[in-house]
C-alpha angles and dihedrals in degrees: 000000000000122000126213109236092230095050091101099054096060087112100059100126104054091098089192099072092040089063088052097057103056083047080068104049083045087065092250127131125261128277110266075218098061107130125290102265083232082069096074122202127211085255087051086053102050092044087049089050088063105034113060093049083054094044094057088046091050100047090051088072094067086031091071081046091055092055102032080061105037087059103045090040092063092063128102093265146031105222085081095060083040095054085047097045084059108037089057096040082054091055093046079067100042093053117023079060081077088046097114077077084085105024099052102048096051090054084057107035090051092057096043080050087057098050087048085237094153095175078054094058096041095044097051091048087056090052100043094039085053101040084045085061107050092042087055097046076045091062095042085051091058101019089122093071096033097050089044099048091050092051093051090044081047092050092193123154123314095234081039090058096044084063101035090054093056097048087059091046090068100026096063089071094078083064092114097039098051096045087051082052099055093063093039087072106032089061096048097053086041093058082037109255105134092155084067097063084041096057094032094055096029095059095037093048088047092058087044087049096053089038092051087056097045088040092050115021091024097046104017092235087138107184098011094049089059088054091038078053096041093051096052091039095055099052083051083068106045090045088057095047088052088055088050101057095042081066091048095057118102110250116273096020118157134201088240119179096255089053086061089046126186133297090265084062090062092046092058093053089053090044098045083049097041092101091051097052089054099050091046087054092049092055102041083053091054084048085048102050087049093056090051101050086052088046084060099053094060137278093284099061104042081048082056094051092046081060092053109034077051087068092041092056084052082050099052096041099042095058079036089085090065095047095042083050092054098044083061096041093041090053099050085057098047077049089061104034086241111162089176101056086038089057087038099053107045082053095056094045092046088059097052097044092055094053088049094059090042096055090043094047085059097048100049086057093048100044101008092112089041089052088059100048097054090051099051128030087185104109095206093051096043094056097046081047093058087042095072097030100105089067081066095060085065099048096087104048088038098058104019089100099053097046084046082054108040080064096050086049097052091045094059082039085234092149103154089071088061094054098047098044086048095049086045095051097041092049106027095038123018104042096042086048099049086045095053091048100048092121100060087062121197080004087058101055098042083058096052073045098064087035090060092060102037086052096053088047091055094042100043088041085052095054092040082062109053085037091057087041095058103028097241092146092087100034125104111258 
């Protein structure tokens, strides 16, 4: 895996790109000349190298959505799709409010991979893996108040939040594991090892895929079979992720006393993420409450939405590998101090991003009914379902440039902005937007939505801009 410094500048002498790239930096658009993408770059291939591993990681998550609600949506009723819509939706909240778990680390490790500072990169996996671990025996602790405040928050059904309820039940005791997880992860895209996370999450969703269809269709435990699967297959994960990073160890490493550090270690690690945790809690809300105004508007439609947010979840990973790619890449460079790579690669990025969104955008039109189908056999729910489908046709163009972002901005570990363009698009945005359309119902909240997404891309791309014009990426904060 090491990388010769000079490897991303192979491409020195093609003075167009050069041009475009201190277009870039000017504040200007790109060149509509810029190469074929079918022409790759050094910077294509190694952006390449570590997306579609990433890619593949990233899509096994909804994935295990897609199944998860193609086998309960094929049962006699909806409130168990439903109990299962909002007591994941409630752990996404749970636990992407640790997210900074993953996203932090990646940011640093990708910078202590830069500067070549190998006690830096050990030493940060140990304290986040342990930190990870006692934040996650912490929330199953106190899981009781915590289940029972989201589901009143939620509102759904009573018979919905009976099940629900007892899928969370089981499902809070893959805390630990998911939150070891998280850093797993994080530190191997940051040293550059996407094809760790791939084989880690792609092995351990197989086995909860064949576990959700011999707990549910095999037993009959509906609801509770998908989080008995979930858990194990959680700590299968995480046990792979542990084996991953042994071998990634240099020969003859020990666990010495200064690689564990002192409390004030594990502070900063919580203060450097701090920004990130906010701004993950501000958009998990904004999914929640999603999830709660179509609650209140029946089973059916909050089983509709499941369908759809499903799709979105496909959407988000899947141009996730670009922007996961650039987080490691962007953080070398900040490691470096390479403005170059750090112009090269956030142009490249950009370009594949686009061309992802684009080639969602027209599969969701041409199959999007199909896709569907196939996920739900309950003709109520199907129909609501195509009802709202075309608000997803707009999902991939709307938030491609946020997720591209979020990755530029972990990378550069500039995780304040985050946390402000998020706050302000959740408050100033989202929520204005869903109260003026009320009246327009389901319709209503698909278009703040939208809104949501639009309004993180201006506000993240603003900020991009006067970063890049005065060159703010490399500078201490």
């Amino acid at each position: 895996m090491d990388i010769s410094e000079n490897s991303i500048d192979t491409d020195q002498k093609n003075a167009k790109v050069r041009d475009d790239i201190n277009q870039l930096t000017k504040g200007g658009t790109f060149s509509s000349s810029v190469k074929s993408p079918l022409l790759l770059t050094t910077t294509d291939r190694r952006l390449w190298a570590l997306a579609w591993p990433l890619m593949l990681t990233n899509l096994t998550v909804p994935l295990l959505g897609l199944v998860d609600t193609a086998v309960l949506g094929h049962l006699e009723s909806p409130e168990y799709l439903g109990a299962v819509a909002v007591g994941a939706n409630l752990f996404s909240i749970l636990y992407w409010t640790f997210g900074f778990m993953r996203m932090g680390t990646t940011g640093l490790a990708a910078q202590a991979w830069g500067k070549r500072d190998q006690f830096a990169q050990i030493a940060l996996l140990l304290r986040s893996v342990l930190l990870a671990t006692g934040i996650g025996l912490l929330l199953i602790l106190f899981h009781q108040p915590l289940i029972h405040l989201g589901l009143e928050l939620m509102n759904p059904s009573e018979r919905v939040a009976a099940l629900a309820a007892e899928y969370a039940s089981i499902r809070i005791w893959s805390a630990p594991a998911v939150l070891c997880q998280y850093t797993l992860v994080g530190w191997l895209i940051g040293t550059q090892l996407p094809k760790g996370p791939m084989v880690m999450l792609i092995v351990a969703n197989g086995l909860n895929i064949i576990l959700d269809i011999l707990f549910v269709t095999g037993f009959g435990w509906n609801s509770r079979g998908v989080a008995m699967a979930t858990v194990l297959a959680e700590y299968s994960a995480a046990a792979i992720g542990f084996r991953m990073v042994l071998l990634r160890m240099p020969a003859g490493q020990g666990f010495s006393r200064a690689l564990f550090g002192q409390l004030h270690d594990y502070l900063k690690i919580l203060r450097v993420n701090r920004y990130i945790m906010v701004r993950t809690i501000a958009l998990l809300l904004v999914l929640a409450f999603f999830t709660a105004q179509g609650a209140r508007q029946g089973d059916v439609i909050l089983a509709a939405n499941a369908v759809l947010i499903t799709f979105l979840l496909v959407i988000s990973n899947g141009l996730d590998g670009f922007a996961n790619a650039a987080e490691a890449l962007i953080g070398e460079a900040v490691g470096k101090n390479s403005r170059r790579q750090f112009r090269q690669v956030f142009r490249v990025a950009f370009r594949w991003a686009l061309w992802g969104s684009i080639l969602f955008t027209v599969a969701f039109v041409l199959g999007g009914r199909l896709l569907i189908t196939l996920l739900t056999g309950i003709d109520e729910v199907r129909a609501t379902a195509w009802l709202y489908l075309p608000w997803l046709w707009m999902l991939p163009l709307a938030s491609v440039w946020g997720f591209l972002l979020d990755g530029v901005f972990i990378g550069a570990t500039r995780t304040r902005d985050m946390q402000n363009t998020m706050l302000f698009s959740a408050v100033a945005v989202f929520l204005p937007v869903w109260w003026l359309t009320t009246g327009w119902g389901n319709h209503g909240l698909w278009f703040s939505l939208i809104c949501l997404m639009l309004a993180r891309a201006a506000t993240m791309g603003l900020l991009f801009r006067s970063h890049s014009r005065h060159d703010r990426w490399f500078s201490e904060q």
